[in-house]
Short mmCIF file of C-alpha atoms in Angstrom, two decimals:
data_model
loop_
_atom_site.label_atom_id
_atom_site.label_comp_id
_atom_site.label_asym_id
_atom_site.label_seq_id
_atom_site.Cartn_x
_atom_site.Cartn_y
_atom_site.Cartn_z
CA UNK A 1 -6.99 35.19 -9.13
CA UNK A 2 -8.09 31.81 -8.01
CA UNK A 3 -5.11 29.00 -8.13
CA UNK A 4 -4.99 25.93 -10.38
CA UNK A 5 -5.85 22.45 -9.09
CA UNK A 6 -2.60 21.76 -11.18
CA UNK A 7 -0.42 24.19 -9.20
CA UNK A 8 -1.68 23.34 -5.76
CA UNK A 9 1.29 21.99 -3.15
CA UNK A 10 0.56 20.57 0.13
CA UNK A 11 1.11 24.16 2.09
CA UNK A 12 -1.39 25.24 0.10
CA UNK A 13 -4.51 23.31 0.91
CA UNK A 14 -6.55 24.04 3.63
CA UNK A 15 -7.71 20.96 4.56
CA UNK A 16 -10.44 19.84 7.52
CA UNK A 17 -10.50 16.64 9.60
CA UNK A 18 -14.19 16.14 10.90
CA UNK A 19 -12.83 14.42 14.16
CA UNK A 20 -15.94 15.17 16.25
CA UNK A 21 -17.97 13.63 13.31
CA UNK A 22 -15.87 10.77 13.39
CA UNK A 23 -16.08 9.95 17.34
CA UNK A 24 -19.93 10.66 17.16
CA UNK A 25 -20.64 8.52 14.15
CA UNK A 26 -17.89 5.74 14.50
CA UNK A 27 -16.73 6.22 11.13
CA UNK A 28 -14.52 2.95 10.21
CA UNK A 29 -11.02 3.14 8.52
CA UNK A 30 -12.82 2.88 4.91
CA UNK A 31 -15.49 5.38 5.52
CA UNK A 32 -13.40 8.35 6.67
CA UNK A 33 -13.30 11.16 4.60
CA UNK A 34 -12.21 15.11 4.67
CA UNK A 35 -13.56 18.71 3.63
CA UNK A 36 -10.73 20.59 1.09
CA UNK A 37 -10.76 23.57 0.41
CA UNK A 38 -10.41 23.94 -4.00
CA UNK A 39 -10.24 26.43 -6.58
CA UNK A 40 -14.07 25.35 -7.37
CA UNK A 41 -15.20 25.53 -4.11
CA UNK A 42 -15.26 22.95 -0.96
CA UNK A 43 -14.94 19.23 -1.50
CA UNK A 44 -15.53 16.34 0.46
CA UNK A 45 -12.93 13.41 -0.36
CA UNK A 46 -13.49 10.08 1.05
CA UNK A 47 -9.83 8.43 1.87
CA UNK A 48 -10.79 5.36 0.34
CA UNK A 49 -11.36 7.29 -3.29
CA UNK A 50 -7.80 7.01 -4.25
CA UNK A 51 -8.39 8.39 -7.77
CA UNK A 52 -9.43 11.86 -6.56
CA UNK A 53 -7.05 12.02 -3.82
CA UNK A 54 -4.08 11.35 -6.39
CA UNK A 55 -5.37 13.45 -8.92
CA UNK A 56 -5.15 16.82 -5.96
CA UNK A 57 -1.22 17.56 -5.87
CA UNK A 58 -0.50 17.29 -2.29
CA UNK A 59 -3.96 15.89 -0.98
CA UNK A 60 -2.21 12.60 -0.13
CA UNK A 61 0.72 13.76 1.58
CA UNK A 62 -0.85 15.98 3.69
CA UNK A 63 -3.58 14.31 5.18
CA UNK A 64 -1.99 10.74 5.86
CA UNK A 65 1.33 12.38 6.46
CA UNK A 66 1.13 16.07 7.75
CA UNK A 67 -2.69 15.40 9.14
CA UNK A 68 -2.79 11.71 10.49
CA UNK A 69 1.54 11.55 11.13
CA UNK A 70 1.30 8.00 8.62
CA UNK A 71 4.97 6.25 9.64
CA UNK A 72 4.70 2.96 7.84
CA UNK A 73 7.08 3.62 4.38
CA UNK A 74 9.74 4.65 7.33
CA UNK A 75 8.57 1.64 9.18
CA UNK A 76 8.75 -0.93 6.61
CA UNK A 77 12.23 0.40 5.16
CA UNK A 78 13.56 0.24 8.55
CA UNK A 79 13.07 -3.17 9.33
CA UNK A 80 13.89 -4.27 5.96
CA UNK A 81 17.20 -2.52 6.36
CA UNK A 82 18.16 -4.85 9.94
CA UNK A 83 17.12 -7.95 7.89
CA UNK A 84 19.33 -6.91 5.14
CA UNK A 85 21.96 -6.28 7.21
CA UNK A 86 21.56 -9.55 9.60
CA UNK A 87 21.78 -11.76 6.66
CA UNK A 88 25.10 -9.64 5.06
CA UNK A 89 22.76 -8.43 1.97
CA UNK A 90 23.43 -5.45 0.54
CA UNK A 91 20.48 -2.83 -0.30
CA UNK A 92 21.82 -2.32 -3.97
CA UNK A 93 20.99 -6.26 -4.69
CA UNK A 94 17.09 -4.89 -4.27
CA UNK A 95 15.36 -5.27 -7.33
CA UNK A 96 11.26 -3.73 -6.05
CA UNK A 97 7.79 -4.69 -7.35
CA UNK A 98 5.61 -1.72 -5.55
CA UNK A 99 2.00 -3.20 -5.16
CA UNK A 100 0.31 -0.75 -4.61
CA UNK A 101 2.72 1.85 -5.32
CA UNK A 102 0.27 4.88 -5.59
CA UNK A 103 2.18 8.15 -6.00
CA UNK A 104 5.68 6.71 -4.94
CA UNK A 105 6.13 7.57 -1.07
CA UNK A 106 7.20 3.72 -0.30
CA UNK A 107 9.60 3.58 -3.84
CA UNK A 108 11.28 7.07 -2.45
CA UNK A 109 11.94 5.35 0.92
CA UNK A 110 13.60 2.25 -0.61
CA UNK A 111 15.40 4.26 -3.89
CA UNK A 112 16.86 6.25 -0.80
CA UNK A 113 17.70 2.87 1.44
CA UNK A 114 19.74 2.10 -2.37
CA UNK A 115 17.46 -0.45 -4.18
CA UNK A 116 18.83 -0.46 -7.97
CA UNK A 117 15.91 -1.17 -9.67
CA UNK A 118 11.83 -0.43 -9.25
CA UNK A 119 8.83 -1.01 -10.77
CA UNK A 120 4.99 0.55 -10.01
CA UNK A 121 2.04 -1.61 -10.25
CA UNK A 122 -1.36 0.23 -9.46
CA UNK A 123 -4.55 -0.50 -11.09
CA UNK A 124 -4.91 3.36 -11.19
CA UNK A 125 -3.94 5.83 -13.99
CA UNK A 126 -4.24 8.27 -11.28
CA UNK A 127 -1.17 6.73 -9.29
CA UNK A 128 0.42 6.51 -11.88
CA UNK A 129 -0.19 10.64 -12.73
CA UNK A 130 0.45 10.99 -9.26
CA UNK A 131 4.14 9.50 -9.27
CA UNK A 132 5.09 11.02 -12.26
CA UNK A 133 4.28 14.30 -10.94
CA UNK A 134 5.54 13.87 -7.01
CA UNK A 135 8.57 11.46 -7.58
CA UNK A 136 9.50 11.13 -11.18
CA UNK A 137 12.98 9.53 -10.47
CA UNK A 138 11.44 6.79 -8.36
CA UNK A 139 10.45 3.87 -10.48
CA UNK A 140 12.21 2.55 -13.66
CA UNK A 141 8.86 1.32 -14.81
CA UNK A 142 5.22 1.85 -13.89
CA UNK A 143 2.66 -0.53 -14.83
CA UNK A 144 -0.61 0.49 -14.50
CA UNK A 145 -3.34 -3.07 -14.62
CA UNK A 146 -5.89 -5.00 -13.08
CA UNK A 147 -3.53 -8.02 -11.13
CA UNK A 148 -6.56 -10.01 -11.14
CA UNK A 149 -6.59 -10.45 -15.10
CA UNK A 150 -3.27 -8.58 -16.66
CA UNK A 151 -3.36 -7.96 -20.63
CA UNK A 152 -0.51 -9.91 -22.12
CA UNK A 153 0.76 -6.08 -23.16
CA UNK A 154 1.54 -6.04 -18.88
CA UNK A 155 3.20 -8.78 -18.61
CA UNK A 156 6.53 -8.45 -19.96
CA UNK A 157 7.29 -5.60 -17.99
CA UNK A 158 6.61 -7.53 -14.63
CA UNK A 159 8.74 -10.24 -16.05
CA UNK A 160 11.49 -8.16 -16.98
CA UNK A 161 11.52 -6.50 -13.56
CA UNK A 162 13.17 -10.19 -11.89
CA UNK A 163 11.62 -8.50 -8.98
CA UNK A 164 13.72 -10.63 -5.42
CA UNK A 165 11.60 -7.89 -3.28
CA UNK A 166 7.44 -7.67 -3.23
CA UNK A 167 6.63 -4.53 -1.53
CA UNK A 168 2.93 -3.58 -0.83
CA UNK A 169 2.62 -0.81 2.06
CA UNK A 170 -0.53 0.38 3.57
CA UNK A 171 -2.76 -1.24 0.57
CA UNK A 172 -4.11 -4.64 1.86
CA UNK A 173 -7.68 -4.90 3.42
CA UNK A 174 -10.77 -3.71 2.42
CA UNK A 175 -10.81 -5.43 -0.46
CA UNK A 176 -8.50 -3.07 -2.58
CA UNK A 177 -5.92 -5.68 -3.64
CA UNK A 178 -7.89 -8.94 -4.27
CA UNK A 179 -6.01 -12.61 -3.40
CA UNK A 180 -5.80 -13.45 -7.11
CA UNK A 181 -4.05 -10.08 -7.46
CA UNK A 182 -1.52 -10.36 -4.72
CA UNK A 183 -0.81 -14.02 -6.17
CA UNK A 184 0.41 -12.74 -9.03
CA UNK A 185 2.39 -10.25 -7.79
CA UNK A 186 3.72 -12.58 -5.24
CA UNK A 187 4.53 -15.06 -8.77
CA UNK A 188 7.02 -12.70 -9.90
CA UNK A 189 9.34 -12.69 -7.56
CA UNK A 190 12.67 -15.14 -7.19
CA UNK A 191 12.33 -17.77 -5.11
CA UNK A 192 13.69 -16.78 -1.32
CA UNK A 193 12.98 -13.34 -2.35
CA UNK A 194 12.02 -10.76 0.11
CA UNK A 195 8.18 -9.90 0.99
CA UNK A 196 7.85 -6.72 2.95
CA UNK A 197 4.04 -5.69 3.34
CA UNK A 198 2.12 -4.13 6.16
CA UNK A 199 -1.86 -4.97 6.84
CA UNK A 200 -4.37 -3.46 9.88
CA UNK A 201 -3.80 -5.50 12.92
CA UNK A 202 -7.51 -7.20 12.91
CA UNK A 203 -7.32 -8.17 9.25
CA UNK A 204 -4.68 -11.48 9.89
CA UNK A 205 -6.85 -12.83 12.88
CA UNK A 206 -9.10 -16.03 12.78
CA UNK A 207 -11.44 -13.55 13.46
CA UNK A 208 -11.42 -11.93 10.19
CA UNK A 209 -12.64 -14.35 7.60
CA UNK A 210 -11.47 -12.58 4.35
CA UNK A 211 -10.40 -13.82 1.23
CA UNK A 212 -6.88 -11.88 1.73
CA UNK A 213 -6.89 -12.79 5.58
CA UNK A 214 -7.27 -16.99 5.12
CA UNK A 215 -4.68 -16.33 1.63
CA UNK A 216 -2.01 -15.05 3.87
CA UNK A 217 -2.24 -16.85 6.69
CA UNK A 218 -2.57 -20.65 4.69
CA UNK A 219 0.93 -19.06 2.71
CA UNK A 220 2.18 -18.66 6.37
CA UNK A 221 0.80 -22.40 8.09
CA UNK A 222 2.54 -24.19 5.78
CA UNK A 223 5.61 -22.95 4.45
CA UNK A 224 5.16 -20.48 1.53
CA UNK A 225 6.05 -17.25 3.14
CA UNK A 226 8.62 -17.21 6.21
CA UNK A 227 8.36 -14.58 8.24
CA UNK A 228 11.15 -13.27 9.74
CA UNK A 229 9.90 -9.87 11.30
CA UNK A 230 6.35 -9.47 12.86
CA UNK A 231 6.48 -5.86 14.19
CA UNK A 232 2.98 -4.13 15.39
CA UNK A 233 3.02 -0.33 15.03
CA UNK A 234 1.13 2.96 14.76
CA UNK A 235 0.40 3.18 11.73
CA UNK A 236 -1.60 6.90 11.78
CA UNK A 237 -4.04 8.50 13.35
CA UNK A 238 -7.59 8.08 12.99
CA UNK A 239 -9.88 11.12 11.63
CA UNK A 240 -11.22 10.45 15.28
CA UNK A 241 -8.05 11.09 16.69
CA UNK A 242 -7.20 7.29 17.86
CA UNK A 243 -4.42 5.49 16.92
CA UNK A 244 -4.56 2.99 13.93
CA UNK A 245 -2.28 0.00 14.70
CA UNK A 246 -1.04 -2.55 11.69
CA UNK A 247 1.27 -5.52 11.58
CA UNK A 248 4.92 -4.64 9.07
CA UNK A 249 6.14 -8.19 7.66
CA UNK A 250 9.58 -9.33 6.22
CA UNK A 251 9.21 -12.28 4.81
CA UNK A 252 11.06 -14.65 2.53
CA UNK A 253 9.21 -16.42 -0.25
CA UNK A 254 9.61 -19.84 0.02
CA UNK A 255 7.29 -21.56 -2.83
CA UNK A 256 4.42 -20.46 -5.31
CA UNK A 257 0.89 -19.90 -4.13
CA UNK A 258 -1.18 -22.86 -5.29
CA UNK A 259 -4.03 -21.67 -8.12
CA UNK A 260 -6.52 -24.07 -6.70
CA UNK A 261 -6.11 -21.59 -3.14
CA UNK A 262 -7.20 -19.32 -5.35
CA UNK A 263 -10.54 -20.86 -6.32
CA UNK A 264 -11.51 -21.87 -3.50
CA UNK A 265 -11.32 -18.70 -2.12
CA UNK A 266 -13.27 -16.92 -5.05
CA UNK A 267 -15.73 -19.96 -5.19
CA UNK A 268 -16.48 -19.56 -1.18
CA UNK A 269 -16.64 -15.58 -2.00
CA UNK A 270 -19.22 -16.50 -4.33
#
């Protein structure tokens, strides 16, 4: 008898990496994908279609983790832990907004490091599943919405976080967390709060001309977010095998995010 998707666990899946596909056809970080092996038959799953990856028990975990050896929640708790401890703060003052948060693997790290309280946003139902399912004593709250445009039924529960930490691991670039989106995540936390967030090496140079990139680096030129750690790291493996280096940040929030920025980014977007 065949197994449920349902029941499926990590050991279970037989998962394959098309590395020699990946050298030979230069796949880039958005376009890899894998073959796994399901109940129904064999499926190819792009990385990028976080939906279907969540809604596999396990998928997630073992290919970024088990497959590709992914270190940035470790990473990014780590380094938030020596600036907490350099500036005498204590861990259970930590009150998280997860950007991001898919199925809970950064929320585990910090509930773990002793963070009191923790709230999800995704703009997927999926993550949402996802962390219910993989780490349902992670998060306090869970907001599944679109950043961008939140229904005033979203917004009390951001408020009511009083988030002093904006977390958003491994989900910047490629367009999956707009500027607007980030702003007003970035909005509801206290002023000096912390900012810990990791992005792909290439994405914060002048030569990437991005919405997120020129957001991020204006918040940095004058003043709005003060970094305090800049530490480049392997962030995983490639499908090809090569190693995929990103930038982890801790930063303090120093002043709101201008909404004019924000149209002139959409407007030159346009």
């Amino acid at each position: 008898m065949s197994t449920p998707t349902s029941d499926l666990h990590a050991d279970d899946l037989v998962v394959r990496m098309p590395r020699s596909e990946a050298r030979a056809d230069d796949l880039g970080q958005d376009q890899e994908w894998c073959e796994v092996e399901l109940p129904s038959g064999t499926e190819r799953v792009r990385f990028h279609d976080y939906d279907r990856l969540f809604s596999i028990p396990g998928l997630y975990e073992r290919l970024f983790y088990t497959e590709l050896k992914c270190d940035s929640p470790t990473v990014v708790r780590g380094l938030l832990e020596e600036r907490l401890a350099a500036g005498g703060a204590d861990a259970a003052s930590l009150r998280v907004l997860d950007l991001g948060a898919g199925n809970g693997m950064v929320g585990e790290e910090l509930r773990a490091m002793g963070a009191s309280a923790m709230v999800g946003v995704d703009i997927l139902p999926e993550a949402r599943m996802a962390a219910e399912r993989d780490r349902p004593d992670v998060y306090d709250d869970y907001v599944v919405c679109d950043l961008t445009a939140p229904g005033a039924d979203e917004l009390p529960a951001l408020r009511d976080a009083r988030a002093n930490l904006l977390t958003t691991v491994a989900a910047l670039g490629f367009g999956d967390i707009p500027p607007r989106a980030f702003a007003t995540a970035f909005g509801y936390v206290a002023a000096d709060g912390w900012v810990a967030m990791t992005i792909k090496d290439d994405f914060l140079t002048t030569e990437d001309d991005s919405g997120f990139s020129r957001l991020i680096r204006r918040m940095h030129a004058e003043g709005i977010l003060e970094v305090e750690t800049d530490h480049r790291y392997q962030h995983r493996l490639a499908v090809s095998g090569e190693p995929l280096f990103y930038h982890a940040y801790v930063a303090r929030k120093r002043g709101e995010i201008p909404a004019e920025w924000l149209d002139e980014l959409e407007l030159a977007a346009a």
